[in-house]
mmCIF file of the N, C-alpha and C atoms, coordinates in Angstrom:
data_MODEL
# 
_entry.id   MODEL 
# 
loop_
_atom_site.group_PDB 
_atom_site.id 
_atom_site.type_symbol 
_atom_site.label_atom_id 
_atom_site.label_alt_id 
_atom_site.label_comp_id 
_atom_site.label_asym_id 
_atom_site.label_entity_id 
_atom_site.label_seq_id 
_atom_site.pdbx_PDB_ins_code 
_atom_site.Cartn_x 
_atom_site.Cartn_y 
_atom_site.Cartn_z 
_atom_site.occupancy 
_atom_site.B_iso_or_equiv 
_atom_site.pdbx_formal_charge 
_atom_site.auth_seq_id 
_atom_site.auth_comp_id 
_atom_site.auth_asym_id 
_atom_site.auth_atom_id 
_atom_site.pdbx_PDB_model_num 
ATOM 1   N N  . UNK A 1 1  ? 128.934 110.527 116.728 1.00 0.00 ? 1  UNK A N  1 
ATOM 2   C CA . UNK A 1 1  ? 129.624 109.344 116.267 1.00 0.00 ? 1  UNK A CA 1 
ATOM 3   C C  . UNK A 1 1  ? 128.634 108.335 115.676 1.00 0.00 ? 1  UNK A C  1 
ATOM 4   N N  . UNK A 1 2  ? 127.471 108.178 116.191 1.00 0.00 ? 2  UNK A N  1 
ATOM 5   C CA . UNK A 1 2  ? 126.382 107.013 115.886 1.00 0.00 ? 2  UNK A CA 1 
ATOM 6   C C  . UNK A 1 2  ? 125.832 107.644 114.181 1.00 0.00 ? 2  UNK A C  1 
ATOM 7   N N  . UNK A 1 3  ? 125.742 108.746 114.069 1.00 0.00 ? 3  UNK A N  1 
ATOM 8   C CA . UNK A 1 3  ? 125.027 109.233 113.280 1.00 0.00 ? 3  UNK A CA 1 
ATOM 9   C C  . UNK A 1 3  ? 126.573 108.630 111.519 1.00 0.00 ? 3  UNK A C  1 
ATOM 10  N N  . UNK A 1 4  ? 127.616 109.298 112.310 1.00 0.00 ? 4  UNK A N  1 
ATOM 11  C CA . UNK A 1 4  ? 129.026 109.283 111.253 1.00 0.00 ? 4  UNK A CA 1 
ATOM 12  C C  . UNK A 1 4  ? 129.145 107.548 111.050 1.00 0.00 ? 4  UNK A C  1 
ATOM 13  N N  . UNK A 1 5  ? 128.685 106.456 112.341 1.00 0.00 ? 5  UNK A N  1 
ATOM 14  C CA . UNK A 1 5  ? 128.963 105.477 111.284 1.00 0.00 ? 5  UNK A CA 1 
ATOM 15  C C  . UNK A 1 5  ? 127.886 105.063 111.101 1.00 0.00 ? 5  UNK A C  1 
ATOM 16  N N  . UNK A 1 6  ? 126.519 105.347 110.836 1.00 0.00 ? 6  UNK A N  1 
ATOM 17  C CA . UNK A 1 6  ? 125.438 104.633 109.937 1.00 0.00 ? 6  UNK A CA 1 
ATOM 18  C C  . UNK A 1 6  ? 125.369 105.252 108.939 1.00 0.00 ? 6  UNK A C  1 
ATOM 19  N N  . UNK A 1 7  ? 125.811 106.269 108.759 1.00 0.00 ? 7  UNK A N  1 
ATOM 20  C CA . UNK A 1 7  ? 126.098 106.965 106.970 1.00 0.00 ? 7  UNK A CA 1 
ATOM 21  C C  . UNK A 1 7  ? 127.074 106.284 106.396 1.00 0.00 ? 7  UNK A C  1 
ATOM 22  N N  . UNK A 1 8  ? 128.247 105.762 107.424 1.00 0.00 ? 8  UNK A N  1 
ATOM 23  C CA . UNK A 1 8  ? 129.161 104.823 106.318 1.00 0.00 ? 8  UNK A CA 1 
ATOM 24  C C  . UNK A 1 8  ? 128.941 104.032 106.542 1.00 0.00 ? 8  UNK A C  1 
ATOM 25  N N  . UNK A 1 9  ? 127.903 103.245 107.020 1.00 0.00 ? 9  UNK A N  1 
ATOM 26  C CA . UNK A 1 9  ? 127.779 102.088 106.979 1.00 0.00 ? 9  UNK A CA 1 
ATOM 27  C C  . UNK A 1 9  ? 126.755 101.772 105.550 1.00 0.00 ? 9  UNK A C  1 
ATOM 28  N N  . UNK A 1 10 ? 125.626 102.880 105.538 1.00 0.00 ? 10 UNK A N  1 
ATOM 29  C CA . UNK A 1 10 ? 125.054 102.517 104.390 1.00 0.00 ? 10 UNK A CA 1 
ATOM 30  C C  . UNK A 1 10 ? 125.367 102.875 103.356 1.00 0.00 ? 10 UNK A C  1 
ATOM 31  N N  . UNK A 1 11 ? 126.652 103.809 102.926 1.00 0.00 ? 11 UNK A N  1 
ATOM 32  C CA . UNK A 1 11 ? 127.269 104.071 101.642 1.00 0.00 ? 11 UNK A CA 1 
ATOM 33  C C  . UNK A 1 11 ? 128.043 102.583 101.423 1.00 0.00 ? 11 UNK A C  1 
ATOM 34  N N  . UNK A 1 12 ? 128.413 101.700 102.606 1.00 0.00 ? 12 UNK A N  1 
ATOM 35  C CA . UNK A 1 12 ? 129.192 100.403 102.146 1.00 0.00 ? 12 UNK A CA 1 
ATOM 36  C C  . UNK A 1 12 ? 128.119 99.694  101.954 1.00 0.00 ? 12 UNK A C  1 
ATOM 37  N N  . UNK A 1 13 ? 126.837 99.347  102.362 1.00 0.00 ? 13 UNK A N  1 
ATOM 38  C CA . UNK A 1 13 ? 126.168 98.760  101.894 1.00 0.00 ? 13 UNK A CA 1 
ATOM 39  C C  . UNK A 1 13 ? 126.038 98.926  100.533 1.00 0.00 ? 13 UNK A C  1 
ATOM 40  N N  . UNK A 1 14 ? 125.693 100.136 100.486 1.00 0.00 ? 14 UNK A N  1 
ATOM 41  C CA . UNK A 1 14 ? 124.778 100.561 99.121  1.00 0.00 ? 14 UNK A CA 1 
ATOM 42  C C  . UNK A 1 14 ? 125.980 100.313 97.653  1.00 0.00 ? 14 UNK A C  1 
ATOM 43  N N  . UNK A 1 15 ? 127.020 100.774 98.132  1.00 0.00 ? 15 UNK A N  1 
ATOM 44  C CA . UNK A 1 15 ? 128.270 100.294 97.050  1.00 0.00 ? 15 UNK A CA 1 
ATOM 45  C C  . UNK A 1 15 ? 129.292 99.296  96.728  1.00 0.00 ? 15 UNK A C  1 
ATOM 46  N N  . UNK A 1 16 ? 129.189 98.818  98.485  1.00 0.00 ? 16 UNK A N  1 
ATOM 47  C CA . UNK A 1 16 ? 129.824 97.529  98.387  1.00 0.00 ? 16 UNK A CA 1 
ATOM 48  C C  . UNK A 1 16 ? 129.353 96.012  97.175  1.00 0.00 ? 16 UNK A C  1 
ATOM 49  N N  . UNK A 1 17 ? 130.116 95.025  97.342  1.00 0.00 ? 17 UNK A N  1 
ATOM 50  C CA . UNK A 1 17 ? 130.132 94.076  96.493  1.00 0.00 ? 17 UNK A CA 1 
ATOM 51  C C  . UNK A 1 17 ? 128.846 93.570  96.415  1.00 0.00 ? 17 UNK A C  1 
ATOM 52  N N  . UNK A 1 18 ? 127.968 92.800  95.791  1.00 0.00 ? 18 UNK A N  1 
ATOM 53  C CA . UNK A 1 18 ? 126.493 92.083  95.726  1.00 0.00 ? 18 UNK A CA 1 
ATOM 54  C C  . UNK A 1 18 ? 127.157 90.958  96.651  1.00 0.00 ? 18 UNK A C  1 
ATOM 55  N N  . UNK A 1 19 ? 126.061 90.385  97.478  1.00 0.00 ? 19 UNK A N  1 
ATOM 56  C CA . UNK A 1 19 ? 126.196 88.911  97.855  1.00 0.00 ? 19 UNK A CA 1 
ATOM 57  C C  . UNK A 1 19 ? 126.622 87.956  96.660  1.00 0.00 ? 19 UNK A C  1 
ATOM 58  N N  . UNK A 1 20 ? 127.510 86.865  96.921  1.00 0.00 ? 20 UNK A N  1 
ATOM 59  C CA . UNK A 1 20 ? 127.605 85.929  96.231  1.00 0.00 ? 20 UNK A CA 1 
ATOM 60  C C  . UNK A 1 20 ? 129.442 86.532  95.694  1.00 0.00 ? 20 UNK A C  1 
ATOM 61  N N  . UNK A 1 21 ? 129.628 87.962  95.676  1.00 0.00 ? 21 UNK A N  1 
ATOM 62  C CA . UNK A 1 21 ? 130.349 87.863  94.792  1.00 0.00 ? 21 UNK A CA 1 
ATOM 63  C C  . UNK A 1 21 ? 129.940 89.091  93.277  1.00 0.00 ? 21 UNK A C  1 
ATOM 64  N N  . UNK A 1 22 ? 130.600 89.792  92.940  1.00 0.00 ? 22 UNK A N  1 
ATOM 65  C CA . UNK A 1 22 ? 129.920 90.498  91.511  1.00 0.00 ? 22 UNK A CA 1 
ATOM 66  C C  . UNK A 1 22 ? 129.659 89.505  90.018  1.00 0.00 ? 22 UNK A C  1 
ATOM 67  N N  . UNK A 1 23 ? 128.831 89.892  89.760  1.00 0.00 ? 23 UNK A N  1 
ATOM 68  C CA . UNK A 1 23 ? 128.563 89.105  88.369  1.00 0.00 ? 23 UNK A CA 1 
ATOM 69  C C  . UNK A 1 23 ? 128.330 87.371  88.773  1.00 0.00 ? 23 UNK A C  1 
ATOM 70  N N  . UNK A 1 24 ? 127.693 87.122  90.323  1.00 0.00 ? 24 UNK A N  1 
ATOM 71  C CA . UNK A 1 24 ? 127.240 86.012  90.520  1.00 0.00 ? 24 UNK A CA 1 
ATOM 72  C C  . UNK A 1 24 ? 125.523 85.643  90.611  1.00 0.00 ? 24 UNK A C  1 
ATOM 73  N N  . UNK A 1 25 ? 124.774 85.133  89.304  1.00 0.00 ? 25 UNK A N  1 
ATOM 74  C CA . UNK A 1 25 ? 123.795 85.024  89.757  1.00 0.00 ? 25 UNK A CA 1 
ATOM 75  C C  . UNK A 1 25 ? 122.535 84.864  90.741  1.00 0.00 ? 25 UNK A C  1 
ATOM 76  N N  . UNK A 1 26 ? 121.723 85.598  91.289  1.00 0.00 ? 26 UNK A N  1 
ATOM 77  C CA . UNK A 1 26 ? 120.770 85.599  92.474  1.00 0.00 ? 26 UNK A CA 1 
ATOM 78  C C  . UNK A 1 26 ? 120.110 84.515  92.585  1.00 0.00 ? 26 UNK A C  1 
ATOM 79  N N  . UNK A 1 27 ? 120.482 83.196  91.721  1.00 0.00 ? 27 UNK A N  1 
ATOM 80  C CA . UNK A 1 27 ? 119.506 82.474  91.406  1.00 0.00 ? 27 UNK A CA 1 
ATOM 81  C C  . UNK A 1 27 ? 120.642 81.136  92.078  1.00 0.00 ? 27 UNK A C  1 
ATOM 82  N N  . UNK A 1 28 ? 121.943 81.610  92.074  1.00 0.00 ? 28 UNK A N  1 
ATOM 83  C CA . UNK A 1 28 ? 123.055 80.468  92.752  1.00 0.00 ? 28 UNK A CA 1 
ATOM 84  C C  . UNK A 1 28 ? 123.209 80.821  94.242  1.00 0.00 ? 28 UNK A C  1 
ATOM 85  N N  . UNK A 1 29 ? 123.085 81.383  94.272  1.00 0.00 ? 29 UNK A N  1 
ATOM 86  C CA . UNK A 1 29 ? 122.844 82.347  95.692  1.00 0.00 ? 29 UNK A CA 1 
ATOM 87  C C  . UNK A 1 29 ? 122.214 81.777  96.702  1.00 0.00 ? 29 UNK A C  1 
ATOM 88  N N  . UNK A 1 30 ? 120.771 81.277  96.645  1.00 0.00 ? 30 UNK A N  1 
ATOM 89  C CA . UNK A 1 30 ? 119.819 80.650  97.303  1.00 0.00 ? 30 UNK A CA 1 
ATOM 90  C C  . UNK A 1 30 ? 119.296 79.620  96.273  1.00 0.00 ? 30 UNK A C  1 
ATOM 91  N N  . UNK A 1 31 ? 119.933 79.082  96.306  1.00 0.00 ? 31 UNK A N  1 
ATOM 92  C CA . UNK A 1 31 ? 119.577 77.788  95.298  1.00 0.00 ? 31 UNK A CA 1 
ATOM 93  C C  . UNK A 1 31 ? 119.695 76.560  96.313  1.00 0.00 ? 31 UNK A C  1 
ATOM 94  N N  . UNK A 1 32 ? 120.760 76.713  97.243  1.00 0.00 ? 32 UNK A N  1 
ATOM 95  C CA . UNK A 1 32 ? 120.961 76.054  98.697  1.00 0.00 ? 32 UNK A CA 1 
ATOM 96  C C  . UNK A 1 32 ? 119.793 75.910  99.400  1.00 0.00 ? 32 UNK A C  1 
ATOM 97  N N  . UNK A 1 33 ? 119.298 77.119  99.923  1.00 0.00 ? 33 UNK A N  1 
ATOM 98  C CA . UNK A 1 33 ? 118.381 77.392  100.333 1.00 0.00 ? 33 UNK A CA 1 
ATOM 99  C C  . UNK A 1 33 ? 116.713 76.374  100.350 1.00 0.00 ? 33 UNK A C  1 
ATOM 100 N N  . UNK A 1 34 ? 117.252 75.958  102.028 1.00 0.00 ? 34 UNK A N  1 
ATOM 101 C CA . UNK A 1 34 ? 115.682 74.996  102.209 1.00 0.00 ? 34 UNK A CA 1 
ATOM 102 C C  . UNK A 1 34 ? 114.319 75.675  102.695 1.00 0.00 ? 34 UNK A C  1 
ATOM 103 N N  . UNK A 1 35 ? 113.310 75.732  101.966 1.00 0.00 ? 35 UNK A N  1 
ATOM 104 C CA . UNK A 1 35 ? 112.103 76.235  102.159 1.00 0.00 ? 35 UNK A CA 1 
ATOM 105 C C  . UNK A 1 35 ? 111.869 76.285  104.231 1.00 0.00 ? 35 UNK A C  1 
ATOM 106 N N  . UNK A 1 36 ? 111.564 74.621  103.847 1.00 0.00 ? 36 UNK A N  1 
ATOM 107 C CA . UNK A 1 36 ? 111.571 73.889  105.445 1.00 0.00 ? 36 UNK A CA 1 
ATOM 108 C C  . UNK A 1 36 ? 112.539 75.020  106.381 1.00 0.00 ? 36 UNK A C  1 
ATOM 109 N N  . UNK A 1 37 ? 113.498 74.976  106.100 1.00 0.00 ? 37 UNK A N  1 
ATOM 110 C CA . UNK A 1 37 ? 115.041 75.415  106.977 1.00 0.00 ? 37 UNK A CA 1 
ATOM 111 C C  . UNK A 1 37 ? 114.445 77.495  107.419 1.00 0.00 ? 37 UNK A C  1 
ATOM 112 N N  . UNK A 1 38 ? 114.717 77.603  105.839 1.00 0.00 ? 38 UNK A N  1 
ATOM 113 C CA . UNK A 1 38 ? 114.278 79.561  106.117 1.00 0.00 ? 38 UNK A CA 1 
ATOM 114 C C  . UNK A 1 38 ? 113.032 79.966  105.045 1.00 0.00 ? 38 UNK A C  1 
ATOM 115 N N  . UNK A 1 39 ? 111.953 79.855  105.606 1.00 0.00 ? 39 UNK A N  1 
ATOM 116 C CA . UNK A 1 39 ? 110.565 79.933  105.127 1.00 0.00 ? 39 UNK A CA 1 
ATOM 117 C C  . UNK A 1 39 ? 110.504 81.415  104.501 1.00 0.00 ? 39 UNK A C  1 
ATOM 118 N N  . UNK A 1 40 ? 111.142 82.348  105.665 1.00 0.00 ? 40 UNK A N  1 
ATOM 119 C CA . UNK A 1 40 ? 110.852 83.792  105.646 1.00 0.00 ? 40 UNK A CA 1 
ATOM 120 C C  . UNK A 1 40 ? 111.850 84.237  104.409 1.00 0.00 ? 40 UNK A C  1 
ATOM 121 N N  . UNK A 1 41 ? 113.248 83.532  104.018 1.00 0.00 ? 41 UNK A N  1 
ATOM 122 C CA . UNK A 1 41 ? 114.607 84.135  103.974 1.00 0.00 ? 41 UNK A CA 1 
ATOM 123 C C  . UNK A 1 41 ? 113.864 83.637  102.286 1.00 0.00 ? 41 UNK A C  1 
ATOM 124 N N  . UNK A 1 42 ? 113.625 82.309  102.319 1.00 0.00 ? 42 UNK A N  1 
ATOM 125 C CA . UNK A 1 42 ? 113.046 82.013  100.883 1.00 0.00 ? 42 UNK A CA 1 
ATOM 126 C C  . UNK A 1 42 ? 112.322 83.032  100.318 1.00 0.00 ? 42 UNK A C  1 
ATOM 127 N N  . UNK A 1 43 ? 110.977 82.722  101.175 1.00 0.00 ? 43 UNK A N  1 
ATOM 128 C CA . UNK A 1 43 ? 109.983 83.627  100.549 1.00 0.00 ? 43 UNK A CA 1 
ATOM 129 C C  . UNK A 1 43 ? 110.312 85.121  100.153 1.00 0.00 ? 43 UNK A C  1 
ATOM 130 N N  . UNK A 1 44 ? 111.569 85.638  100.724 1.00 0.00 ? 44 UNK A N  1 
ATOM 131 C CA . UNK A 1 44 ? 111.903 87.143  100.473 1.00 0.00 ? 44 UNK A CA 1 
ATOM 132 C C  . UNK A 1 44 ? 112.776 87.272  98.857  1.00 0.00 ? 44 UNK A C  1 
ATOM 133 N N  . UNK A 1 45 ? 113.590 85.642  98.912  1.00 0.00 ? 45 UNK A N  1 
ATOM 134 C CA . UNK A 1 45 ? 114.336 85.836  97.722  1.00 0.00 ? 45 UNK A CA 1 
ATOM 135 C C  . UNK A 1 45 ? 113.444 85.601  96.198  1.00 0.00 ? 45 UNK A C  1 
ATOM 136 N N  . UNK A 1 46 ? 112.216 84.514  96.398  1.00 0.00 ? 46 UNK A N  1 
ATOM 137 C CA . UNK A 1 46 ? 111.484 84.441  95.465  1.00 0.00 ? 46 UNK A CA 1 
ATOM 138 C C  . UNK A 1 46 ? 110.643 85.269  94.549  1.00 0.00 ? 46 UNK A C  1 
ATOM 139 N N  . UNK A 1 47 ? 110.037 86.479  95.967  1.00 0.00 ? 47 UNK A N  1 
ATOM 140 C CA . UNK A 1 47 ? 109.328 87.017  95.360  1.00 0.00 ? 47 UNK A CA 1 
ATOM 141 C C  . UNK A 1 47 ? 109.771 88.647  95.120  1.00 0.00 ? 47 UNK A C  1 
ATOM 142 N N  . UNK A 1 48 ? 111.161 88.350  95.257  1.00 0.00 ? 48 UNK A N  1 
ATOM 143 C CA . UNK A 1 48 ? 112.275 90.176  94.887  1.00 0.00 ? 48 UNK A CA 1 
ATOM 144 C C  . UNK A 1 48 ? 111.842 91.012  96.486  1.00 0.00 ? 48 UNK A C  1 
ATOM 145 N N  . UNK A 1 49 ? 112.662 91.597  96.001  1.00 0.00 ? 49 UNK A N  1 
ATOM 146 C CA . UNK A 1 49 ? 113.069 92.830  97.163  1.00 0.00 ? 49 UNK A CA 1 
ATOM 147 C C  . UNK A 1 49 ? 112.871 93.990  96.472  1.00 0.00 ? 49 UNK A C  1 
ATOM 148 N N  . UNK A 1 50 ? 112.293 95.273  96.829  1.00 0.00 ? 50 UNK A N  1 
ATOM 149 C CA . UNK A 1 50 ? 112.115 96.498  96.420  1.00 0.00 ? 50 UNK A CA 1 
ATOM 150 C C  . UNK A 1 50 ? 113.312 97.447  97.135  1.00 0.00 ? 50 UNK A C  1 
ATOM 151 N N  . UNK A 1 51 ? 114.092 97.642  96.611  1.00 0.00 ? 51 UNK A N  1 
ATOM 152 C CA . UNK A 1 51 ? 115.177 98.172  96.814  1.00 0.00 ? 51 UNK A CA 1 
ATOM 153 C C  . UNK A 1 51 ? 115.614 100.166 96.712  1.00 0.00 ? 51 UNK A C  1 
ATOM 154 N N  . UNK A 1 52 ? 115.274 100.716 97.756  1.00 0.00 ? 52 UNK A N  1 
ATOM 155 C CA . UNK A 1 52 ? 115.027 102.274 97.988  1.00 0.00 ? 52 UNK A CA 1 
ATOM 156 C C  . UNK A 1 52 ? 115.947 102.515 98.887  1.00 0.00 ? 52 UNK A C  1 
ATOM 157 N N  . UNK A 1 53 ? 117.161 102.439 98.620  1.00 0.00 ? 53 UNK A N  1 
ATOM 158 C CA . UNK A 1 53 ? 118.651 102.924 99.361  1.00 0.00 ? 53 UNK A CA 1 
ATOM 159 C C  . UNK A 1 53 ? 118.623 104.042 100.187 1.00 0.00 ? 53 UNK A C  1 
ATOM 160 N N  . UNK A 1 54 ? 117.739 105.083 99.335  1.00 0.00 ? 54 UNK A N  1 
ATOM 161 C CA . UNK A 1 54 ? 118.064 106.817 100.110 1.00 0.00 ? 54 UNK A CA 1 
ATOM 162 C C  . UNK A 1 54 ? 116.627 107.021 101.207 1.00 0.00 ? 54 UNK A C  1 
ATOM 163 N N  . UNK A 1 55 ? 115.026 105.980 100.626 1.00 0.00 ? 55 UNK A N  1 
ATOM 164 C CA . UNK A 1 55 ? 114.135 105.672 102.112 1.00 0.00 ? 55 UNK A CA 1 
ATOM 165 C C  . UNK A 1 55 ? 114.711 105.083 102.979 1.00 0.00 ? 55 UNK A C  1 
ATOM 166 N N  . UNK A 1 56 ? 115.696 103.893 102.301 1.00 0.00 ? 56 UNK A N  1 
ATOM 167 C CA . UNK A 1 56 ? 115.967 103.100 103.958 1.00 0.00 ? 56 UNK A CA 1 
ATOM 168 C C  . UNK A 1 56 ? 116.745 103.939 104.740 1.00 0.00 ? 56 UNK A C  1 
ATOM 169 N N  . UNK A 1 57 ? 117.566 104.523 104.400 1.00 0.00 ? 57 UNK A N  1 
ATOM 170 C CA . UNK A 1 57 ? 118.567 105.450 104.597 1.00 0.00 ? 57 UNK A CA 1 
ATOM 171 C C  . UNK A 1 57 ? 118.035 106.809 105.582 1.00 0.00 ? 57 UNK A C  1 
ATOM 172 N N  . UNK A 1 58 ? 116.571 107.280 105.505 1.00 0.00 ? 58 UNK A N  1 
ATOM 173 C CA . UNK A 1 58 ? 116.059 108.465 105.739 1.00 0.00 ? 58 UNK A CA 1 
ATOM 174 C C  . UNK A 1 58 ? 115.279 107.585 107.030 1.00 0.00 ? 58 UNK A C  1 
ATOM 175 N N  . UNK A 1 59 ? 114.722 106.953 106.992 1.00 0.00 ? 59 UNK A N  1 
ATOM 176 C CA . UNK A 1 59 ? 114.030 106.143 107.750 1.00 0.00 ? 59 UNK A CA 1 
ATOM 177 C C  . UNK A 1 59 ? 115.098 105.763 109.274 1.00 0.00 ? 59 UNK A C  1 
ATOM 178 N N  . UNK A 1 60 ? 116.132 104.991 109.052 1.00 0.00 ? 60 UNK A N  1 
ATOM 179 C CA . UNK A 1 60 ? 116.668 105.067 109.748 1.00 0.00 ? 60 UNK A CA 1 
ATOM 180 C C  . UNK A 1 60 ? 117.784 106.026 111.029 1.00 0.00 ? 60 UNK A C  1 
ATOM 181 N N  . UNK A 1 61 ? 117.859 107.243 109.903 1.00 0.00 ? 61 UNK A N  1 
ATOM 182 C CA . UNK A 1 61 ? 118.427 108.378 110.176 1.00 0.00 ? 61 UNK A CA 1 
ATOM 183 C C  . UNK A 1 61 ? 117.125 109.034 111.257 1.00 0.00 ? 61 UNK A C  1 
ATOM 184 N N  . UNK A 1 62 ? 115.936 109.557 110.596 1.00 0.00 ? 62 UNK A N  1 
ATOM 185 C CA . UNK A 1 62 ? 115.038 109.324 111.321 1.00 0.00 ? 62 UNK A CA 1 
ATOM 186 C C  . UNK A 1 62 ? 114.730 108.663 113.131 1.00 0.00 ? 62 UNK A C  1 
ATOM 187 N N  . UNK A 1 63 ? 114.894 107.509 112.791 1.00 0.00 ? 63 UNK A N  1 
ATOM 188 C CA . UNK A 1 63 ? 114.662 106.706 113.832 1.00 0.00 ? 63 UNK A CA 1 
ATOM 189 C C  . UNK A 1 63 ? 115.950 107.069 115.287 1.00 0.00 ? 63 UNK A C  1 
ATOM 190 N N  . UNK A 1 64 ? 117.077 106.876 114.349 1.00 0.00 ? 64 UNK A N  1 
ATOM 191 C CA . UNK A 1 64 ? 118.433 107.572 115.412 1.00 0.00 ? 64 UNK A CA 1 
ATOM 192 C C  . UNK A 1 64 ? 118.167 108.770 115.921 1.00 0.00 ? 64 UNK A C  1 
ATOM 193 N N  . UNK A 1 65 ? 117.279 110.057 115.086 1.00 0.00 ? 65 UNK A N  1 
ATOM 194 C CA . UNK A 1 65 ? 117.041 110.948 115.633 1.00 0.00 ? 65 UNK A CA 1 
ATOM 195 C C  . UNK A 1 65 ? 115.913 111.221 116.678 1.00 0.00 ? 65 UNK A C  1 
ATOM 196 N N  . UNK A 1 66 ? 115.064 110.646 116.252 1.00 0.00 ? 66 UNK A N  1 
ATOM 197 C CA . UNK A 1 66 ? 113.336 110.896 117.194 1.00 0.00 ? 66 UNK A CA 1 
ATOM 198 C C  . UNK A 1 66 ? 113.059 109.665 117.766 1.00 0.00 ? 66 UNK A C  1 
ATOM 199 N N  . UNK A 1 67 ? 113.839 108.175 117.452 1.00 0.00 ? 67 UNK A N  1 
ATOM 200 C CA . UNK A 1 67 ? 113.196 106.621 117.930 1.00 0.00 ? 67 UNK A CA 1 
ATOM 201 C C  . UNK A 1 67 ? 111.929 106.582 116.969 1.00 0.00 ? 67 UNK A C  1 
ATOM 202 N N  . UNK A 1 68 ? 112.167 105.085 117.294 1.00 0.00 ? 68 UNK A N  1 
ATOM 203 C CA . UNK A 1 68 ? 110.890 103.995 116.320 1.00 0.00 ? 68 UNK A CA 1 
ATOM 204 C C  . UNK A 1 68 ? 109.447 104.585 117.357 1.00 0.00 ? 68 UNK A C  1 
ATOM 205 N N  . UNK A 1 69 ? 108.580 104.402 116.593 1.00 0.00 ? 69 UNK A N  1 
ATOM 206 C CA . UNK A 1 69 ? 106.743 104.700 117.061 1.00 0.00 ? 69 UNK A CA 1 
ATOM 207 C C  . UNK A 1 69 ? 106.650 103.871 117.081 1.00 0.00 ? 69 UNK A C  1 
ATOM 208 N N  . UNK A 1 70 ? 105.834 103.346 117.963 1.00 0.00 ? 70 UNK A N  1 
ATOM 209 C CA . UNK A 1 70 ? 105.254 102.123 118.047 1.00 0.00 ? 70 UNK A CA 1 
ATOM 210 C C  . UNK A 1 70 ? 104.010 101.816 117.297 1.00 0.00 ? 70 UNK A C  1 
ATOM 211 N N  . UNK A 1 71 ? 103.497 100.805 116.374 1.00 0.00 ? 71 UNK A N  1 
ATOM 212 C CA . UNK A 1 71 ? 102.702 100.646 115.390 1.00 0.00 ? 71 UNK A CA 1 
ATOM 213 C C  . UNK A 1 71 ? 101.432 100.639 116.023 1.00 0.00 ? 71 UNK A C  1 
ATOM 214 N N  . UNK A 1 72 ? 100.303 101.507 115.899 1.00 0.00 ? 72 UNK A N  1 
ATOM 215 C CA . UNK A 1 72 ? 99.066  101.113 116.003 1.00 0.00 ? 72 UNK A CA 1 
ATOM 216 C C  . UNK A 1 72 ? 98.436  100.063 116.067 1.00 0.00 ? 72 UNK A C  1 
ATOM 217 N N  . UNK A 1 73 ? 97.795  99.466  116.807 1.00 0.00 ? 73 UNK A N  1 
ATOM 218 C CA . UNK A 1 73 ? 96.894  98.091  116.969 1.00 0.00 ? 73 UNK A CA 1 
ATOM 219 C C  . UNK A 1 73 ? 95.572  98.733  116.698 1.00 0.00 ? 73 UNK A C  1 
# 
């Protein structure tokens, strides 16, 4: 069951509507948006997002199957 809804969950991501709305600029979007308020949320919209639907997708499938590693120090 876990596995059946994170596949539909990321086919609705991946096809569902854009934030804002379709055909609403990314630039009205976070135009609200206070530096001060979301430092991290800013800095992610300013400088783009790299967008790999079928890694995030494998990655996480992944993770449901074997769990997250814990990162090297």
């Amino acid at each position: 069951n876990c596995l059946a809804i994170y596949t539909i969950g990321q086919v609705i991501a991946e096809v569902g509507e854009p934030v804002g709305g379709e055909g609403t600029p990314p630039e009205s979007v976070y135009a609200g948006l206070s530096p001060e308020a979301y430092p991290h949320l800013f800095a992610a919209f300013a400088g783009g997002y790299d967008y790999h639907p079928d890694a995030m997708y494998e990655a996480g499938l992944n993770a449901l199957l074997t769990g997250w590693t814990a990162p090297r120090r």
